[in-house]
Tab-separated table of C-alpha atoms in Angstrom:
chain	number	residue	atom	x	y	z
A	33	UNK	CA	17.884	18.102	-5.581
A	34	UNK	CA	16.074	18.629	-2.279
A	35	UNK	CA	15.141	15.372	-0.542
A	36	UNK	CA	13.922	14.034	2.786
A	37	UNK	CA	16.146	11.160	3.838
A	38	UNK	CA	17.480	9.038	6.662
A	39	UNK	CA	21.153	8.465	7.476
A	40	UNK	CA	20.446	5.535	9.801
A	41	UNK	CA	17.493	3.526	11.041
A	42	UNK	CA	15.915	5.037	14.134
A	43	UNK	CA	12.465	4.444	15.581
A	44	UNK	CA	10.516	7.698	15.475
A	45	UNK	CA	13.486	9.613	14.058
A	46	UNK	CA	13.014	12.763	12.004
A	47	UNK	CA	13.791	12.750	8.293
A	48	UNK	CA	16.621	15.066	7.262
A	49	UNK	CA	16.061	17.645	4.533
A	50	UNK	CA	19.195	17.568	2.417
A	51	UNK	CA	20.654	17.885	-1.072
A	52	UNK	CA	21.135	14.699	-3.103
A	53	UNK	CA	22.370	14.124	-6.632
A	54	UNK	CA	19.709	13.665	-9.302
A	55	UNK	CA	19.260	9.901	-9.831
A	56	UNK	CA	20.934	8.167	-12.769
A	57	UNK	CA	18.692	7.271	-15.697
A	58	UNK	CA	18.862	3.619	-16.815
A	59	UNK	CA	17.913	2.547	-20.347
A	60	UNK	CA	14.384	1.425	-19.311
A	61	UNK	CA	13.786	4.358	-16.939
A	62	UNK	CA	11.749	7.525	-17.080
A	63	UNK	CA	12.908	10.557	-15.123
A	64	UNK	CA	9.965	12.154	-13.345
A	65	UNK	CA	9.794	15.628	-11.855
A	66	UNK	CA	7.719	14.929	-8.756
A	67	UNK	CA	4.758	17.241	-8.151
A	68	UNK	CA	3.201	15.345	-5.222
A	69	UNK	CA	4.055	12.334	-3.067
A	70	UNK	CA	1.805	10.074	-1.013
A	71	UNK	CA	2.690	9.375	2.623
A	72	UNK	CA	2.164	5.828	3.907
A	73	UNK	CA	2.648	3.835	7.131
A	74	UNK	CA	5.326	1.814	5.323
A	75	UNK	CA	7.496	4.956	5.202
A	76	UNK	CA	7.767	5.095	8.988
A	77	UNK	CA	8.298	1.319	9.176
A	78	UNK	CA	11.250	1.578	6.797
A	79	UNK	CA	12.626	4.524	8.804
A	80	UNK	CA	12.287	2.493	12.002
A	81	UNK	CA	14.237	-0.414	10.480
A	82	UNK	CA	11.364	-2.914	10.537
A	83	UNK	CA	12.173	-4.188	7.035
A	84	UNK	CA	15.955	-4.068	7.107
A	85	UNK	CA	16.238	-7.866	7.034
A	86	UNK	CA	14.192	-8.224	3.833
A	87	UNK	CA	14.816	-4.867	2.125
A	88	UNK	CA	18.541	-4.139	1.879
A	89	UNK	CA	18.822	-0.387	1.346
A	90	UNK	CA	21.999	1.643	1.082
A	91	UNK	CA	22.065	4.615	3.429
A	92	UNK	CA	21.532	7.542	3.236
A	93	UNK	CA	18.086	6.677	1.869
A	94	UNK	CA	15.412	8.950	0.438
A	95	UNK	CA	11.999	7.807	1.698
A	96	UNK	CA	8.634	7.893	-0.066
A	97	UNK	CA	6.726	5.285	-2.105
A	98	UNK	CA	4.006	7.136	-4.086
A	99	UNK	CA	4.240	9.914	-6.651
A	100	UNK	CA	2.576	11.910	-9.379
A	101	UNK	CA	4.524	14.155	-11.709
A	102	UNK	CA	5.774	14.913	-15.204
A	103	UNK	CA	8.246	12.930	-17.308
A	104	UNK	CA	11.302	15.071	-18.124
A	105	UNK	CA	13.615	12.510	-19.793
A	106	UNK	CA	13.448	8.893	-20.940
A	107	UNK	CA	16.018	6.111	-21.264
A	108	UNK	CA	17.167	4.755	-24.606
A	109	UNK	CA	14.824	1.731	-24.515
A	110	UNK	CA	11.698	3.503	-23.247
A	111	UNK	CA	8.748	3.125	-25.622
A	112	UNK	CA	5.700	3.808	-23.466
A	113	UNK	CA	6.325	7.380	-22.302
A	114	UNK	CA	7.624	10.704	-23.607
A	115	UNK	CA	8.808	13.940	-21.986
A	116	UNK	CA	5.796	15.961	-20.907
A	117	UNK	CA	3.606	12.981	-19.991
A	118	UNK	CA	1.763	13.315	-16.680
A	119	UNK	CA	2.247	10.058	-14.797
A	120	UNK	CA	1.868	8.398	-11.417
A	121	UNK	CA	3.568	5.391	-9.889
A	122	UNK	CA	4.795	3.285	-7.033
A	123	UNK	CA	8.490	2.975	-7.929
A	124	UNK	CA	9.060	-0.441	-6.383
A	125	UNK	CA	10.520	-1.228	-2.975
A	126	UNK	CA	14.070	-1.464	-4.303
A	127	UNK	CA	13.940	2.072	-5.763
A	128	UNK	CA	11.855	4.141	-3.360
A	129	UNK	CA	12.561	7.846	-2.944
A	130	UNK	CA	9.544	10.004	-3.764
A	131	UNK	CA	10.166	12.591	-1.024
A	132	UNK	CA	12.383	14.391	-3.514
A	133	UNK	CA	12.239	16.656	-6.535
A	134	UNK	CA	13.110	13.944	-9.083
A	135	UNK	CA	13.089	10.163	-9.349
A	136	UNK	CA	14.105	7.616	-11.988
A	137	UNK	CA	11.630	4.727	-12.372
A	138	UNK	CA	11.451	1.670	-14.617
A	139	UNK	CA	8.776	2.310	-17.249
A	140	UNK	CA	7.141	-1.028	-16.304
A	141	UNK	CA	6.078	0.504	-12.977
A	142	UNK	CA	4.586	3.730	-14.377
A	143	UNK	CA	1.103	4.619	-15.674
A	144	UNK	CA	-0.441	7.723	-17.189
A	145	UNK	CA	-2.090	9.852	-14.527
A	146	UNK	CA	-5.908	9.757	-14.497
A	147	UNK	CA	-7.092	12.814	-16.431
A	148	UNK	CA	-9.765	13.640	-13.856
A	149	UNK	CA	-7.392	13.818	-10.853
A	150	UNK	CA	-5.110	16.553	-9.569
A	151	UNK	CA	-1.458	15.718	-8.957
A	152	UNK	CA	-2.152	15.486	-5.213
A	153	UNK	CA	-5.120	13.160	-5.715
A	154	UNK	CA	-3.144	10.977	-8.124
A	155	UNK	CA	-0.208	10.717	-5.704
A	156	UNK	CA	-2.567	9.271	-3.090
A	157	UNK	CA	-3.472	6.285	-5.246
A	158	UNK	CA	-0.652	3.921	-6.344
A	159	UNK	CA	0.421	2.038	-3.218
A	160	UNK	CA	-3.047	1.596	-1.717
A	161	UNK	CA	-4.807	0.845	-5.010
A	162	UNK	CA	-2.164	-1.688	-6.080
A	163	UNK	CA	-2.453	-3.324	-2.660
A	164	UNK	CA	-6.243	-3.564	-2.987
A	165	UNK	CA	-5.961	-4.875	-6.562
A	166	UNK	CA	-3.367	-7.510	-5.715
A	167	UNK	CA	-5.369	-8.738	-2.707
A	168	UNK	CA	-8.857	-8.747	-4.221
A	169	UNK	CA	-8.233	-9.422	-7.926
A	170	UNK	CA	-4.939	-11.305	-8.093
A	171	UNK	CA	-4.818	-13.245	-4.806
A	172	UNK	CA	-8.485	-13.632	-3.804
A	173	UNK	CA	-9.967	-13.758	-7.338
A	174	UNK	CA	-13.016	-12.075	-5.811
A	175	UNK	CA	-16.190	-12.892	-7.745
A	176	UNK	CA	-19.578	-11.256	-8.117
A	177	UNK	CA	-21.834	-12.186	-5.183
A	178	UNK	CA	-19.016	-13.237	-2.868
A	179	UNK	CA	-18.725	-11.742	0.607
A	180	UNK	CA	-15.604	-9.866	1.675
A	181	UNK	CA	-14.647	-8.258	4.972
A	182	UNK	CA	-12.249	-5.313	4.629
A	183	UNK	CA	-10.774	-4.214	7.937
A	184	UNK	CA	-10.041	-0.531	8.669
A	185	UNK	CA	-12.362	0.701	5.945
A	186	UNK	CA	-11.592	4.391	6.491
A	187	UNK	CA	-7.834	3.945	6.024
A	188	UNK	CA	-5.803	4.361	2.853
A	189	UNK	CA	-6.121	0.765	1.632
A	190	UNK	CA	-9.636	0.329	3.018
A	191	UNK	CA	-11.187	3.290	1.216
A	192	UNK	CA	-9.971	2.014	-2.162
A	193	UNK	CA	-10.574	-1.683	-1.422
A	194	UNK	CA	-14.243	-1.079	-0.568
A	195	UNK	CA	-14.788	0.672	-3.903
A	196	UNK	CA	-12.895	-1.978	-5.875
A	197	UNK	CA	-14.793	-4.819	-4.198
A	198	UNK	CA	-18.116	-3.162	-5.027
A	199	UNK	CA	-16.985	-2.692	-8.634
A	200	UNK	CA	-16.273	-6.436	-8.740
A	201	UNK	CA	-19.832	-7.109	-7.529
A	202	UNK	CA	-19.013	-8.330	-4.032
A	203	UNK	CA	-21.015	-7.918	-0.835
A	204	UNK	CA	-18.774	-5.785	1.374
A	205	UNK	CA	-18.481	-5.550	5.144
A	206	UNK	CA	-15.990	-3.279	6.867
A	207	UNK	CA	-14.858	-2.247	10.334
A	208	UNK	CA	-14.339	1.352	11.393
A	209	UNK	CA	-14.904	3.780	14.247
A	210	UNK	CA	-18.148	5.630	14.936
A	211	UNK	CA	-16.846	8.844	13.376
A	212	UNK	CA	-16.203	7.143	10.001
A	213	UNK	CA	-19.386	5.113	9.530
A	214	UNK	CA	-20.892	7.618	7.088
A	215	UNK	CA	-17.679	7.751	5.044
A	216	UNK	CA	-17.408	4.002	4.460
A	217	UNK	CA	-21.111	3.759	3.660
A	218	UNK	CA	-20.659	6.471	1.036
A	219	UNK	CA	-17.922	4.325	-0.544
A	220	UNK	CA	-20.328	1.404	-0.909
A	221	UNK	CA	-19.953	-0.753	2.213
A	222	UNK	CA	-23.045	-2.936	2.681
A	223	UNK	CA	-22.382	-3.724	6.358
A	224	UNK	CA	-20.435	-1.487	8.721
A	225	UNK	CA	-19.258	-2.759	12.089
A	226	UNK	CA	-18.434	0.040	14.507
A	227	UNK	CA	-15.603	-1.564	16.455
A	228	UNK	CA	-16.197	0.770	19.392
A	229	UNK	CA	-19.629	-0.750	19.949
A	230	UNK	CA	-19.587	-4.236	18.375
A	231	UNK	CA	-17.308	-7.246	17.905
A	232	UNK	CA	-17.119	-8.041	14.199
A	233	UNK	CA	-16.622	-11.773	14.778
A	234	UNK	CA	-19.978	-11.941	16.597
A	235	UNK	CA	-22.023	-10.252	13.868
A	236	UNK	CA	-20.380	-11.525	10.653
A	237	UNK	CA	-20.173	-15.084	9.356
A	238	UNK	CA	-19.977	-17.045	6.114
A	239	UNK	CA	-17.499	-14.740	4.370
A	240	UNK	CA	-15.347	-15.788	1.422
A	241	UNK	CA	-12.463	-13.341	1.870
A	242	UNK	CA	-10.972	-11.173	4.619
A	243	UNK	CA	-8.460	-8.404	3.901
A	244	UNK	CA	-6.578	-7.806	7.137
A	245	UNK	CA	-4.417	-4.748	7.756
A	246	UNK	CA	-4.503	-4.806	11.554
A	247	UNK	CA	-2.780	-6.720	14.368
A	248	UNK	CA	-2.606	-10.305	15.581
A	249	UNK	CA	-5.855	-10.264	17.589
A	250	UNK	CA	-7.895	-9.033	14.621
A	251	UNK	CA	-6.163	-11.526	12.334
A	252	UNK	CA	-7.063	-14.502	14.520
A	253	UNK	CA	-10.621	-13.306	15.185
A	254	UNK	CA	-11.106	-13.038	11.407
A	255	UNK	CA	-10.908	-16.840	11.136
A	256	UNK	CA	-14.337	-17.054	12.765
A	257	UNK	CA	-15.863	-14.864	10.050
A	258	UNK	CA	-14.718	-17.056	7.154
A	259	UNK	CA	-16.439	-20.142	5.815
A	260	UNK	CA	-14.431	-23.308	5.067
A	261	UNK	CA	-12.421	-22.727	1.900
A	262	UNK	CA	-12.283	-19.001	2.607
A	263	UNK	CA	-9.186	-16.844	2.196
A	264	UNK	CA	-7.554	-14.791	4.933
A	265	UNK	CA	-5.122	-12.365	3.273
A	266	UNK	CA	-3.035	-10.109	5.495
A	267	UNK	CA	-0.973	-7.115	4.420
A	268	UNK	CA	0.328	-6.529	7.953
A	269	UNK	CA	1.857	-9.938	8.558
A	270	UNK	CA	3.040	-12.283	9.717
A	271	UNK	CA	4.965	-13.146	6.520
A	272	UNK	CA	4.655	-16.757	5.411
A	273	UNK	CA	7.091	-19.214	3.753
A	274	UNK	CA	5.690	-18.513	0.264
A	275	UNK	CA	6.487	-14.824	0.659
A	276	UNK	CA	9.976	-15.678	1.879
A	277	UNK	CA	10.619	-17.727	-1.268
A	278	UNK	CA	9.170	-15.068	-3.604
A	279	UNK	CA	11.290	-12.438	-1.878
A	280	UNK	CA	14.461	-14.462	-2.438
A	281	UNK	CA	15.158	-14.689	1.293
A	282	UNK	CA	17.930	-16.998	2.454
A	283	UNK	CA	17.308	-20.282	4.244
A	284	UNK	CA	17.604	-18.784	7.735
A	285	UNK	CA	15.171	-15.959	7.050
A	286	UNK	CA	12.759	-18.416	5.450
A	287	UNK	CA	12.793	-20.434	8.675
A	288	UNK	CA	12.191	-17.285	10.754
A	289	UNK	CA	9.147	-16.399	8.624
A	290	UNK	CA	7.911	-19.972	8.797
A	291	UNK	CA	8.091	-19.757	12.597
A	292	UNK	CA	6.455	-16.321	12.772
A	293	UNK	CA	3.449	-17.469	10.754
A	294	UNK	CA	3.190	-21.012	12.128
A	295	UNK	CA	0.441	-20.149	14.631
A	296	UNK	CA	-1.975	-18.503	12.212
A	297	UNK	CA	-1.242	-21.067	9.480
A	298	UNK	CA	-1.976	-23.922	11.873
A	299	UNK	CA	-5.230	-22.354	13.096
A	300	UNK	CA	-6.278	-21.592	9.505
A	301	UNK	CA	-5.600	-25.133	8.331
A	302	UNK	CA	-7.660	-26.520	11.210
A	303	UNK	CA	-10.664	-24.521	9.939
A	304	UNK	CA	-10.080	-25.286	6.260
A	305	UNK	CA	-9.068	-21.675	5.545
A	306	UNK	CA	-6.195	-20.478	3.365
A	307	UNK	CA	-3.894	-17.925	5.044
A	308	UNK	CA	-1.454	-15.840	3.031
A	309	UNK	CA	0.624	-12.704	3.471
A	310	UNK	CA	0.817	-10.143	0.674
A	311	UNK	CA	3.554	-7.555	0.237
A	312	UNK	CA	2.471	-5.260	-2.579
A	313	UNK	CA	4.715	-4.974	-5.634
A	314	UNK	CA	4.983	-2.200	-8.232
A	315	UNK	CA	3.066	-2.849	-11.451
A	316	UNK	CA	2.344	-0.233	-14.104
A	317	UNK	CA	0.005	-2.522	-16.046
A	318	UNK	CA	-2.269	-2.981	-13.036
A	319	UNK	CA	-2.063	0.726	-12.285
A	320	UNK	CA	-3.235	1.404	-15.831
A	321	UNK	CA	-6.351	-0.688	-15.151
A	322	UNK	CA	-6.928	1.301	-11.973
A	323	UNK	CA	-6.624	4.505	-14.046
A	324	UNK	CA	-9.499	3.290	-16.222
A	325	UNK	CA	-11.678	2.663	-13.151
A	326	UNK	CA	-10.889	6.124	-11.783
A	327	UNK	CA	-11.665	7.851	-15.083
A	328	UNK	CA	-14.932	5.885	-15.305
A	329	UNK	CA	-15.922	7.089	-11.824
A	330	UNK	CA	-15.844	3.620	-10.234
A	331	UNK	CA	-13.052	4.573	-7.822
A	332	UNK	CA	-12.366	7.974	-6.287
A	333	UNK	CA	-9.507	9.059	-4.054
A	334	UNK	CA	-10.220	9.811	-0.408
A	335	UNK	CA	-7.930	12.558	0.863
A	336	UNK	CA	-7.439	13.650	4.449
A	337	UNK	CA	-4.740	16.342	4.405
A	338	UNK	CA	-2.188	17.850	2.025
A	339	UNK	CA	1.068	19.177	3.489
A	340	UNK	CA	3.724	21.348	1.826
A	341	UNK	CA	6.998	19.576	1.033
A	342	UNK	CA	8.901	21.239	3.878
A	343	UNK	CA	6.343	19.751	6.322
A	344	UNK	CA	7.038	16.132	5.299
A	345	UNK	CA	8.005	15.177	8.863
A	346	UNK	CA	4.698	16.576	10.137
A	347	UNK	CA	2.839	14.648	7.429
A	348	UNK	CA	4.543	11.400	8.451
A	349	UNK	CA	3.772	12.054	12.124
A	350	UNK	CA	0.110	12.611	11.250
A	351	UNK	CA	-0.058	9.301	9.365
A	352	UNK	CA	1.499	7.559	12.376
A	353	UNK	CA	-1.413	8.662	14.593
A	354	UNK	CA	-3.588	6.218	12.652
A	355	UNK	CA	-6.415	8.747	12.503
A	356	UNK	CA	-6.168	9.765	8.851
A	357	UNK	CA	-9.295	9.217	6.755
A	358	UNK	CA	-7.984	7.968	3.434
A	359	UNK	CA	-4.615	9.393	2.380
A	360	UNK	CA	-2.128	12.081	3.332
A	361	UNK	CA	-0.036	13.741	0.608
A	362	UNK	CA	2.799	16.258	0.373
A	363	UNK	CA	2.992	18.775	-2.469
A	364	UNK	CA	6.557	18.776	-3.832
A	365	UNK	CA	6.254	21.229	-6.744
């Protein structure tokens, strides 16, 4: 099958279009013919080798972490899906490889595709929607009437997180550039801080939750927005000791992560704020709940550009500019 893959880690390196064997089907797997694949910043980070200490991949490696497609075969213990089902999924970090014609995925990580979305729209959803769900619902336990700041509201995670937070009944602030103010307002943001003209930490205060997807400066400034007892949840790091334990990291790597996050954890504790790092995990059950919200019209995909499969390198380069509004997708079939 045709695939875009890497033979070694290289910062900014091009993916190689090559032929790979169709993946083996395990007893709990579904084989999916991929129709469309989402493109995410994590794809370039994996290519660059940023996660090689915590994610041990065998090379050559097919990249890609989002998909929508059709089930073609099922393993002997699969009960939830049948050949012909239209599905979407994030396959899990240990089994990525959606820049390809086929993929085998554990049925626990798969959900039926929303009936009201195209394959391209559906492929844009899993990684960013699961991230938003796991931050806002699972980790933050965001409640009606609470105040949440979602950084980078026009990005892939931000566009979905704003909509999910509004569905949960929260008061939502977000940061974005001047060009994207109208977009994030249309998604439901109550307060929009144009970072080109204002400093968010000077105009926002008393917030319960911050979802951070940006760098160290933004992370530390976010402490000033939160009230005592608030939660600062970052999906861009630094990883904390709890993540190291959950990830099964060895003692040395746990100490490295403890050191990396010591500054922000110390500053958070001083202010009575809880800091945590979240690395999204695949979950078909949660994705099924997201499907219901999409079919009910509570969440809609925000698409920037769709590239043909042979232009996967161009799609990844476009995502790396950081200028995409919502998601970028490649059409595989």
